[in-house]
Amino acid sequence: MTTTRHETEIVVDTEVPMVRIIREFDAPPDQVFRAHSDPDLFIQWNGPRGLEMRIDHHDFRTGGSWRYVHVDGETNEEYWFNGCFHEVRPGELIVQTFAYEGFPDSVALERLVLEDLGDGRTRLVGTSLVDSFEGRDAFIASGMETGVREGYERLDDVLAGM
Amino acid sequence: MTTTRHETEIVVDTEVPMVRIIREFDAPPDQVFRAHSDPDLFIQWNGPRGLEMRIDHHDFRTGGSWRYVHVDGETNEEYWFNGCFHEVRPGELIVQTFAYEGFPDSVALERLVLEDLGDGRTRLVGTSLVDSFEGRDAFIASGMETGVREGYERLDDVLAGM
């Protein structure tokens, strides 16, 4: 495992019930995009360490949908997530919905923008919008920060091997 | 054309960038739902009067997607809209994304709940969430109120004929 130099910045918006995630990667936008679009790559890094991931479907296209599960190897507990892809622009943008099936009525609208920083580097800016500040704060309290930070550290490793 | 007894209530949220639409119908939830799910019915009432509607696709299911156009009969101007269906629960709930293709980066997360009022009546509560108050207010200024009000008056007529 490599030691990553990049920190994940997680910003809680004060105006609207949104979380903003900012992270740089030492890989060009096309590679960061492919690590999201290709299920064989996506499964290698998404989510926190110590959980096994299985993909039910990953129909990665505008108008497609997705569903996967994280399984706790110790308890065998399963955490299912699903959503639809509103828009996919290769190398640039992913707009999708996101729900944890344990709380299916708490749906987030997620937007992921890839900025080309040149020199084979990318800044990822992700936003997650929900319909209440209480819901947003519960999302943060659920431990999403760990999942996001560890996931992006694992993504560093995947990108290094591409 | 019948004269409708029901008013469409459009509420601007003060806490989050959301519009809430409340409307009663003299039809049970299953019929109101079918007027959304069946493209042959949906096309008869969606949008303001005086525009012709054509459906590109209406894959009305959890994980499906949709796209349609409203055409101004006088100018032939076309207004395309698209989104994906995050979740569809027959007779109860529709959660979808919504975008006007003229502003594809302004995506709304829409939620439509059908409440059974008994006696063959339904209360529809729709919410539309965007990522800024400016975007929400621009959405209202774009004339969405007329489209919603007139659309639901036309839906009254469609339901009366089912």
mmCIF file of C-alpha atoms in Angstrom:
data_model
loop_
_atom_site.group_PDB
_atom_site.id
_atom_site.type_symbol
_atom_site.label_atom_id
_atom_site.label_comp_id
_atom_site.label_asym_id
_atom_site.label_seq_id
_atom_site.Cartn_x
_atom_site.Cartn_y
_atom_site.Cartn_z
ATOM 1 C CA MET A 1 0.000 0.000 0.000
ATOM 2 C CA THR A 2 1.368 3.438 -0.846
ATOM 3 C CA THR A 3 1.363 6.367 1.543
ATOM 4 C CA THR A 4 -0.766 9.087 0.033
ATOM 5 C CA ARG A 5 0.258 12.721 -0.004
ATOM 6 C CA HIS A 6 -3.245 14.037 -0.670
ATOM 7 C CA GLU A 7 -5.828 14.947 1.941
ATOM 8 C CA THR A 8 -9.556 14.700 1.404
ATOM 9 C CA GLU A 9 -11.259 17.997 2.230
ATOM 10 C CA ILE A 10 -14.847 17.633 3.404
ATOM 11 C CA VAL A 11 -16.774 20.904 3.637
ATOM 12 C CA VAL A 12 -20.193 21.331 5.193
ATOM 13 C CA ASP A 13 -22.139 24.052 3.386
ATOM 14 C CA THR A 14 -23.793 26.702 5.549
ATOM 15 C CA GLU A 15 -26.423 27.852 3.020
ATOM 16 C CA VAL A 16 -27.823 24.602 1.660
ATOM 17 C CA PRO A 17 -27.949 20.993 2.992
ATOM 18 C CA MET A 18 -24.912 19.873 1.040
ATOM 19 C CA VAL A 19 -21.555 18.239 1.683
ATOM 20 C CA ARG A 20 -18.665 19.155 -0.618
ATOM 21 C CA ILE A 21 -15.714 16.789 -1.048
ATOM 22 C CA ILE A 22 -12.473 17.985 -2.642
ATOM 23 C CA ARG A 23 -9.564 15.673 -3.423
ATOM 24 C CA GLU A 24 -6.599 15.740 -5.788
ATOM 25 C CA PHE A 25 -5.202 12.706 -7.579
ATOM 26 C CA ASP A 26 -1.896 12.077 -9.331
ATOM 27 C CA ALA A 27 -3.629 10.824 -12.465
ATOM 28 C CA PRO A 28 -5.326 12.517 -15.429
ATOM 29 C CA PRO A 29 -9.129 12.985 -15.482
ATOM 30 C CA ASP A 30 -9.665 10.138 -17.950
ATOM 31 C CA GLN A 31 -8.070 7.661 -15.559
ATOM 32 C CA VAL A 32 -9.979 8.942 -12.525
ATOM 33 C CA PHE A 33 -13.140 8.710 -14.605
ATOM 34 C CA ARG A 34 -12.364 5.149 -15.711
ATOM 35 C CA ALA A 35 -11.820 4.138 -12.075
ATOM 36 C CA HIS A 36 -15.498 5.104 -11.599
ATOM 37 C CA SER A 37 -16.948 3.805 -14.871
ATOM 38 C CA ASP A 38 -15.236 0.388 -14.993
ATOM 39 C CA PRO A 39 -16.843 -1.898 -12.385
ATOM 40 C CA ASP A 40 -13.684 -4.038 -12.184
ATOM 41 C CA LEU A 41 -11.754 -0.946 -11.064
ATOM 42 C CA PHE A 42 -14.563 0.679 -9.051
ATOM 43 C CA ILE A 43 -14.943 -2.394 -6.866
ATOM 44 C CA GLN A 44 -11.260 -2.191 -5.888
ATOM 45 C CA TRP A 45 -11.508 1.129 -4.074
ATOM 46 C CA ASN A 46 -15.076 2.223 -3.279
ATOM 47 C CA GLY A 47 -15.877 2.501 0.419
ATOM 48 C CA PRO A 48 -13.915 2.067 3.631
ATOM 49 C CA ARG A 49 -11.219 -0.538 4.204
ATOM 50 C CA GLY A 50 -12.247 -3.838 5.726
ATOM 51 C CA LEU A 51 -15.539 -4.203 3.852
ATOM 52 C CA GLU A 52 -15.996 -6.476 0.879
ATOM 53 C CA MET A 53 -17.899 -4.971 -2.048
ATOM 54 C CA ARG A 54 -20.127 -6.768 -4.540
ATOM 55 C CA ILE A 55 -21.783 -5.054 -7.494
ATOM 56 C CA ASP A 56 -25.337 -5.984 -8.398
ATOM 57 C CA HIS A 57 -25.281 -3.798 -11.521
ATOM 58 C CA HIS A 58 -23.278 -0.805 -12.712
ATOM 59 C CA ASP A 59 -24.972 0.485 -15.865
ATOM 60 C CA PHE A 60 -22.695 3.499 -16.087
ATOM 61 C CA ARG A 61 -24.310 5.770 -18.703
ATOM 62 C CA THR A 62 -26.701 8.722 -18.837
ATOM 63 C CA GLY A 63 -30.054 7.211 -17.856
ATOM 64 C CA GLY A 64 -28.498 4.067 -16.392
ATOM 65 C CA SER A 65 -28.543 2.858 -12.786
ATOM 66 C CA TRP A 66 -26.378 1.151 -10.206
ATOM 67 C CA ARG A 67 -26.611 -1.011 -7.076
ATOM 68 C CA TYR A 68 -23.912 -2.494 -4.846
ATOM 69 C CA VAL A 69 -23.393 -3.909 -1.388
ATOM 70 C CA HIS A 70 -20.669 -3.501 1.217
ATOM 71 C CA VAL A 71 -20.324 -6.591 3.397
ATOM 72 C CA ASP A 72 -18.723 -6.550 6.836
ATOM 73 C CA GLY A 73 -16.399 -9.556 6.793
ATOM 74 C CA GLU A 74 -16.702 -10.105 10.551
ATOM 75 C CA THR A 75 -20.469 -9.852 11.038
ATOM 76 C CA ASN A 76 -21.584 -10.638 7.454
ATOM 77 C CA GLU A 77 -23.824 -7.590 7.758
ATOM 78 C CA GLU A 78 -24.786 -6.222 4.326
ATOM 79 C CA TYR A 79 -25.171 -2.521 3.458
ATOM 80 C CA TRP A 80 -26.933 -2.040 0.116
ATOM 81 C CA PHE A 81 -26.856 1.200 -1.862
ATOM 82 C CA ASN A 82 -28.529 2.163 -5.134
ATOM 83 C CA GLY A 83 -29.225 5.050 -7.465
ATOM 84 C CA CYS A 84 -29.554 6.153 -11.052
ATOM 85 C CA PHE A 85 -27.127 7.967 -13.335
ATOM 86 C CA HIS A 86 -28.734 11.237 -14.387
ATOM 87 C CA GLU A 87 -25.794 12.212 -16.595
ATOM 88 C CA VAL A 88 -22.375 10.860 -17.437
ATOM 89 C CA ARG A 89 -19.857 12.974 -19.398
ATOM 90 C CA PRO A 90 -16.677 10.937 -19.919
ATOM 91 C CA GLY A 91 -13.646 12.452 -18.218
ATOM 92 C CA GLU A 92 -15.666 15.364 -16.841
ATOM 93 C CA LEU A 93 -18.850 14.834 -14.906
ATOM 94 C CA ILE A 94 -21.054 12.316 -13.154
ATOM 95 C CA VAL A 95 -24.496 13.302 -11.807
ATOM 96 C CA GLN A 96 -26.299 10.554 -9.956
ATOM 97 C CA THR A 97 -28.714 9.780 -7.143
ATOM 98 C CA PHE A 98 -27.581 7.890 -4.054
ATOM 99 C CA ALA A 99 -29.544 6.054 -1.370
ATOM 100 C CA TYR A 100 -28.697 3.652 1.440
ATOM 101 C CA GLU A 101 -31.416 1.031 1.258
ATOM 102 C CA GLY A 102 -31.736 1.044 5.058
ATOM 103 C CA PHE A 103 -33.167 4.567 4.680
ATOM 104 C CA PRO A 104 -34.571 4.464 1.144
ATOM 105 C CA ASP A 105 -36.461 7.739 1.535
ATOM 106 C CA SER A 106 -33.261 9.708 2.192
ATOM 107 C CA VAL A 107 -32.059 10.245 -1.346
ATOM 108 C CA ALA A 108 -29.032 12.381 -2.201
ATOM 109 C CA LEU A 109 -28.327 14.105 -5.495
ATOM 110 C CA GLU A 110 -24.609 13.721 -6.140
ATOM 111 C CA ARG A 111 -22.440 15.634 -8.571
ATOM 112 C CA LEU A 112 -18.827 14.747 -9.290
ATOM 113 C CA VAL A 113 -16.709 17.127 -11.358
ATOM 114 C CA LEU A 114 -13.203 16.274 -12.581
ATOM 115 C CA GLU A 115 -10.920 19.262 -13.175
ATOM 116 C CA ASP A 116 -7.792 18.767 -15.249
ATOM 117 C CA LEU A 117 -4.879 20.332 -13.291
ATOM 118 C CA GLY A 118 -2.349 19.436 -15.989
ATOM 119 C CA ASP A 119 0.830 17.383 -15.443
ATOM 120 C CA GLY A 120 -1.316 14.260 -15.105
ATOM 121 C CA ARG A 121 -3.184 15.555 -12.084
ATOM 122 C CA THR A 122 -6.897 15.910 -11.365
ATOM 123 C CA ARG A 123 -8.987 17.727 -8.807
ATOM 124 C CA LEU A 124 -12.213 15.895 -7.980
ATOM 125 C CA VAL A 125 -15.014 18.045 -6.531
ATOM 126 C CA GLY A 126 -17.982 16.051 -5.334
ATOM 127 C CA THR A 127 -21.191 17.451 -3.896
ATOM 128 C CA SER A 128 -23.976 15.602 -2.150
ATOM 129 C CA LEU A 129 -27.294 17.427 -1.736
ATOM 130 C CA VAL A 130 -30.149 16.268 0.497
ATOM 131 C CA ASP A 131 -33.468 17.826 1.449
ATOM 132 C CA SER A 132 -32.768 18.824 5.068
ATOM 133 C CA PHE A 133 -29.889 19.942 7.264
ATOM 134 C CA GLU A 134 -30.846 17.208 9.750
ATOM 135 C CA GLY A 135 -30.499 14.610 6.993
ATOM 136 C CA ARG A 136 -27.176 16.041 5.884
ATOM 137 C CA ASP A 137 -25.809 16.019 9.445
ATOM 138 C CA ALA A 138 -27.053 12.454 10.020
ATOM 139 C CA PHE A 139 -25.267 11.445 6.800
ATOM 140 C CA ILE A 140 -22.014 12.853 8.193
ATOM 141 C CA ALA A 141 -22.601 11.270 11.610
ATOM 142 C CA SER A 142 -23.101 7.887 9.880
ATOM 143 C CA GLY A 143 -19.366 7.709 9.226
ATOM 144 C CA MET A 144 -19.335 8.780 5.582
ATOM 145 C CA GLU A 145 -16.073 10.701 6.169
ATOM 146 C CA THR A 146 -14.128 7.519 6.927
ATOM 147 C CA GLY A 147 -15.580 5.773 3.906
ATOM 148 C CA VAL A 148 -14.736 8.682 1.626
ATOM 149 C CA ARG A 149 -11.185 9.242 2.954
ATOM 150 C CA GLU A 150 -10.251 5.569 2.963
ATOM 151 C CA GLY A 151 -11.896 4.994 -0.388
ATOM 152 C CA TYR A 152 -9.851 7.764 -1.994
ATOM 153 C CA GLU A 153 -6.645 6.415 -0.438
ATOM 154 C CA ARG A 154 -7.457 3.076 -2.040
ATOM 155 C CA LEU A 155 -8.230 4.904 -5.291
ATOM 156 C CA ASP A 156 -4.685 6.370 -5.170
ATOM 157 C CA ASP A 157 -3.385 2.796 -5.222
ATOM 158 C CA VAL A 158 -5.683 1.755 -8.074
ATOM 159 C CA LEU A 159 -4.615 4.782 -10.131
ATOM 160 C CA ALA A 160 -0.938 4.042 -9.441
ATOM 161 C CA GLY A 161 -1.450 0.593 -10.941
ATOM 162 C CA MET A 162 -3.307 1.691 -14.085
ATOM 163 C CA MET B 1 -63.020 21.065 -20.690
ATOM 164 C CA THR B 2 -64.254 20.828 -17.119
ATOM 165 C CA THR B 3 -63.932 23.610 -14.583
ATOM 166 C CA THR B 4 -61.701 22.367 -11.782
ATOM 167 C CA ARG B 5 -62.510 22.894 -8.114
ATOM 168 C CA HIS B 6 -58.967 22.261 -6.908
ATOM 169 C CA GLU B 7 -56.218 24.829 -6.549
ATOM 170 C CA THR B 8 -52.524 24.044 -6.917
ATOM 171 C CA GLU B 9 -50.582 25.259 -3.892
ATOM 172 C CA ILE B 10 -46.975 26.162 -4.628
ATOM 173 C CA VAL B 11 -44.838 26.771 -1.524
ATOM 174 C CA VAL B 12 -41.327 28.180 -1.530
ATOM 175 C CA ASP B 13 -39.312 26.686 1.326
ATOM 176 C CA THR B 14 -37.407 29.141 3.517
ATOM 177 C CA GLU B 15 -34.841 26.663 4.912
ATOM 178 C CA VAL B 16 -33.692 24.728 1.850
ATOM 179 C CA PRO B 17 -33.725 25.484 -1.916
ATOM 180 C CA MET B 18 -36.923 23.576 -2.556
ATOM 181 C CA VAL B 19 -40.330 24.153 -4.098
ATOM 182 C CA ARG B 20 -43.275 22.208 -2.697
ATOM 183 C CA ILE B 21 -46.382 21.586 -4.798
ATOM 184 C CA ILE B 22 -49.632 20.385 -3.203
ATOM 185 C CA ARG B 23 -52.697 19.424 -5.224
ATOM 186 C CA GLU B 24 -55.765 17.273 -4.614
ATOM 187 C CA PHE B 25 -57.429 15.128 -7.266
ATOM 188 C CA ASP B 26 -60.848 13.491 -7.438
ATOM 189 C CA ALA B 27 -59.357 10.117 -8.275
ATOM 190 C CA PRO B 28 -57.710 7.345 -6.244
ATOM 191 C CA PRO B 29 -53.889 7.143 -5.981
ATOM 192 C CA ASP B 30 -53.660 4.238 -8.427
ATOM 193 C CA GLN B 31 -55.281 6.325 -11.172
ATOM 194 C CA VAL B 32 -53.145 9.395 -10.472
ATOM 195 C CA PHE B 33 -50.097 7.134 -10.527
ATOM 196 C CA ARG B 34 -51.144 5.541 -13.826
ATOM 197 C CA ALA B 35 -51.559 9.004 -15.363
ATOM 198 C CA HIS B 36 -47.827 9.407 -14.681
ATOM 199 C CA SER B 37 -46.622 5.893 -15.529
ATOM 200 C CA ASP B 38 -48.543 5.354 -18.788
ATOM 201 C CA PRO B 39 -46.935 7.486 -21.529
ATOM 202 C CA ASP B 40 -50.216 7.560 -23.515
ATOM 203 C CA LEU B 41 -51.897 9.236 -20.530
ATOM 204 C CA PHE B 42 -48.905 11.300 -19.376
ATOM 205 C CA ILE B 43 -48.596 12.989 -22.765
ATOM 206 C CA GLN B 44 -52.214 14.183 -22.528
ATOM 207 C CA TRP B 45 -51.680 16.466 -19.539
ATOM 208 C CA ASN B 46 -48.011 17.200 -18.774
ATOM 209 C CA GLY B 47 -47.013 20.856 -19.101
ATOM 210 C CA PRO B 48 -48.832 24.073 -19.940
ATOM 211 C CA ARG B 49 -51.652 24.397 -22.451
ATOM 212 C CA GLY B 50 -50.725 25.332 -25.995
ATOM 213 C CA LEU B 51 -47.556 23.250 -26.233
ATOM 214 C CA GLU B 52 -47.381 19.952 -28.051
ATOM 215 C CA MET B 53 -45.544 17.180 -26.207
ATOM 216 C CA ARG B 54 -43.551 14.309 -27.712
ATOM 217 C CA ILE B 55 -41.955 11.548 -25.653
ATOM 218 C CA ASP B 56 -38.500 10.308 -26.610
ATOM 219 C CA HIS B 57 -38.591 7.556 -23.973
ATOM 220 C CA HIS B 58 -40.478 6.947 -20.730
ATOM 221 C CA ASP B 59 -38.860 3.943 -19.058
ATOM 222 C CA PHE B 60 -40.983 4.300 -15.934
ATOM 223 C CA ARG B 61 -39.347 1.974 -13.383
ATOM 224 C CA THR B 62 -36.800 2.142 -10.569
ATOM 225 C CA GLY B 63 -33.498 2.700 -12.376
ATOM 226 C CA GLY B 64 -35.148 3.753 -15.622
ATOM 227 C CA SER B 65 -35.008 7.112 -17.361
ATOM 228 C CA TRP B 66 -37.142 9.536 -19.348
ATOM 229 C CA ARG B 67 -36.878 12.282 -21.960
ATOM 230 C CA TYR B 68 -39.530 14.425 -23.632
ATOM 231 C CA VAL B 69 -39.970 17.656 -25.537
ATOM 232 C CA HIS B 70 -42.543 20.442 -25.395
ATOM 233 C CA VAL B 71 -42.958 22.159 -28.764
ATOM 234 C CA ASP B 72 -44.371 25.654 -29.172
ATOM 235 C CA GLY B 73 -46.880 25.294 -32.022
ATOM 236 C CA GLU B 74 -46.412 28.899 -33.157
ATOM 237 C CA THR B 75 -42.607 29.196 -33.190
ATOM 238 C CA ASN B 76 -41.724 25.468 -33.472
ATOM 239 C CA GLU B 77 -39.290 26.095 -30.608
ATOM 240 C CA GLU B 78 -38.417 22.855 -28.775
ATOM 241 C CA TYR B 79 -37.884 22.544 -25.001
ATOM 242 C CA TRP B 80 -36.250 19.213 -24.108
ATOM 243 C CA PHE B 81 -36.233 17.748 -20.600
ATOM 244 C CA ASN B 82 -34.672 14.567 -19.231
ATOM 245 C CA GLY B 83 -33.923 12.660 -16.070
ATOM 246 C CA CYS B 84 -33.708 9.264 -14.437
ATOM 247 C CA PHE B 85 -36.144 7.440 -12.169
ATOM 248 C CA HIS B 86 -34.405 6.795 -8.857
ATOM 249 C CA GLU B 87 -37.390 4.945 -7.414
ATOM 250 C CA VAL B 88 -40.919 4.110 -8.444
ATOM 251 C CA ARG B 89 -43.405 2.639 -5.919
ATOM 252 C CA PRO B 90 -46.723 2.002 -7.698
ATOM 253 C CA GLY B 91 -49.570 4.090 -6.308
ATOM 254 C CA GLU B 92 -47.325 5.781 -3.739
ATOM 255 C CA LEU B 93 -44.077 7.413 -4.730
ATOM 256 C CA ILE B 94 -41.940 8.642 -7.611
ATOM 257 C CA VAL B 95 -38.378 9.908 -7.005
ATOM 258 C CA GLN B 96 -36.636 11.211 -10.099
ATOM 259 C CA THR B 97 -34.136 13.720 -11.414
ATOM 260 C CA PHE B 98 -35.223 16.550 -13.708
ATOM 261 C CA ALA B 99 -33.251 18.811 -16.035
ATOM 262 C CA TYR B 100 -34.099 21.272 -18.789
ATOM 263 C CA GLU B 101 -31.547 20.536 -21.489
ATOM 264 C CA GLY B 102 -31.030 24.261 -22.073
ATOM 265 C CA PHE B 103 -29.418 24.343 -18.612
ATOM 266 C CA PRO B 104 -28.189 20.748 -18.247
ATOM 267 C CA ASP B 105 -26.095 21.516 -15.161
ATOM 268 C CA SER B 106 -29.137 22.672 -13.167
ATOM 269 C CA VAL B 107 -30.484 19.328 -12.032
ATOM 270 C CA ALA B 108 -33.421 18.979 -9.646
ATOM 271 C CA LEU B 109 -34.188 16.042 -7.379
ATOM 272 C CA GLU B 110 -37.944 15.555 -7.472
ATOM 273 C CA ARG B 111 -40.115 13.580 -5.117
ATOM 274 C CA LEU B 112 -43.815 12.949 -5.695
ATOM 275 C CA VAL B 113 -45.881 11.406 -2.911
ATOM 276 C CA LEU B 114 -49.493 10.264 -3.375
ATOM 277 C CA GLU B 115 -51.629 10.266 -0.216
ATOM 278 C CA ASP B 116 -54.876 8.325 -0.232
ATOM 279 C CA LEU B 117 -57.586 10.662 1.158
ATOM 280 C CA GLY B 118 -60.309 8.004 0.833
ATOM 281 C CA ASP B 119 -63.573 8.417 -1.103
ATOM 282 C CA GLY B 120 -61.596 8.143 -4.348
ATOM 283 C CA ARG B 121 -59.512 11.224 -3.641
ATOM 284 C CA THR B 122 -55.741 11.776 -3.614
ATOM 285 C CA ARG B 123 -53.429 14.456 -2.324
ATOM 286 C CA LEU B 124 -50.276 14.812 -4.419
ATOM 287 C CA VAL B 125 -47.290 16.392 -2.679
ATOM 288 C CA GLY B 126 -44.378 17.098 -4.975
ATOM 289 C CA THR B 127 -41.029 18.554 -3.986
ATOM 290 C CA SER B 128 -38.267 19.819 -6.217
ATOM 291 C CA LEU B 129 -34.822 20.326 -4.651
ATOM 292 C CA VAL B 130 -31.935 22.166 -6.289
ATOM 293 C CA ASP B 131 -28.484 23.153 -5.060
ATOM 294 C CA SER B 132 -28.947 26.915 -4.626
ATOM 295 C CA PHE B 133 -31.643 29.434 -3.725
ATOM 296 C CA GLU B 134 -30.733 31.422 -6.856
ATOM 297 C CA GLY B 135 -31.372 28.312 -8.975
ATOM 298 C CA ARG B 136 -34.664 27.642 -7.222
ATOM 299 C CA ASP B 137 -35.847 31.230 -7.734
ATOM 300 C CA ALA B 138 -34.784 31.151 -11.397
ATOM 301 C CA PHE B 139 -36.784 27.930 -11.792
ATOM 302 C CA ILE B 140 -39.891 29.732 -10.460
ATOM 303 C CA ALA B 141 -39.209 32.809 -12.597
ATOM 304 C CA SER B 142 -39.002 30.554 -15.676
ATOM 305 C CA GLY B 143 -42.787 30.113 -15.543
ATOM 306 C CA MET B 144 -42.927 26.685 -13.916
ATOM 307 C CA GLU B 145 -46.027 27.740 -11.940
ATOM 308 C CA THR B 146 -48.128 28.132 -15.091
ATOM 309 C CA GLY B 147 -46.929 24.788 -16.411
ATOM 310 C CA VAL B 148 -47.708 23.028 -13.152
ATOM 311 C CA ARG B 149 -51.137 24.636 -12.623
ATOM 312 C CA GLU B 150 -52.303 24.151 -16.194
ATOM 313 C CA GLY B 151 -50.852 20.650 -16.320
ATOM 314 C CA TYR B 152 -52.818 19.597 -13.241
ATOM 315 C CA GLU B 153 -56.029 21.124 -14.647
ATOM 316 C CA ARG B 154 -55.487 19.007 -17.739
ATOM 317 C CA LEU B 155 -54.782 16.016 -15.469
ATOM 318 C CA ASP B 156 -58.213 16.579 -13.851
ATOM 319 C CA ASP B 157 -59.721 16.067 -17.296
ATOM 320 C CA VAL B 158 -57.637 12.961 -18.021
ATOM 321 C CA LEU B 159 -58.633 11.434 -14.656
ATOM 322 C CA ALA B 160 -62.309 12.229 -15.296
ATOM 323 C CA GLY B 161 -62.081 10.189 -18.489
ATOM 324 C CA MET B 162 -60.337 7.125 -17.016
#
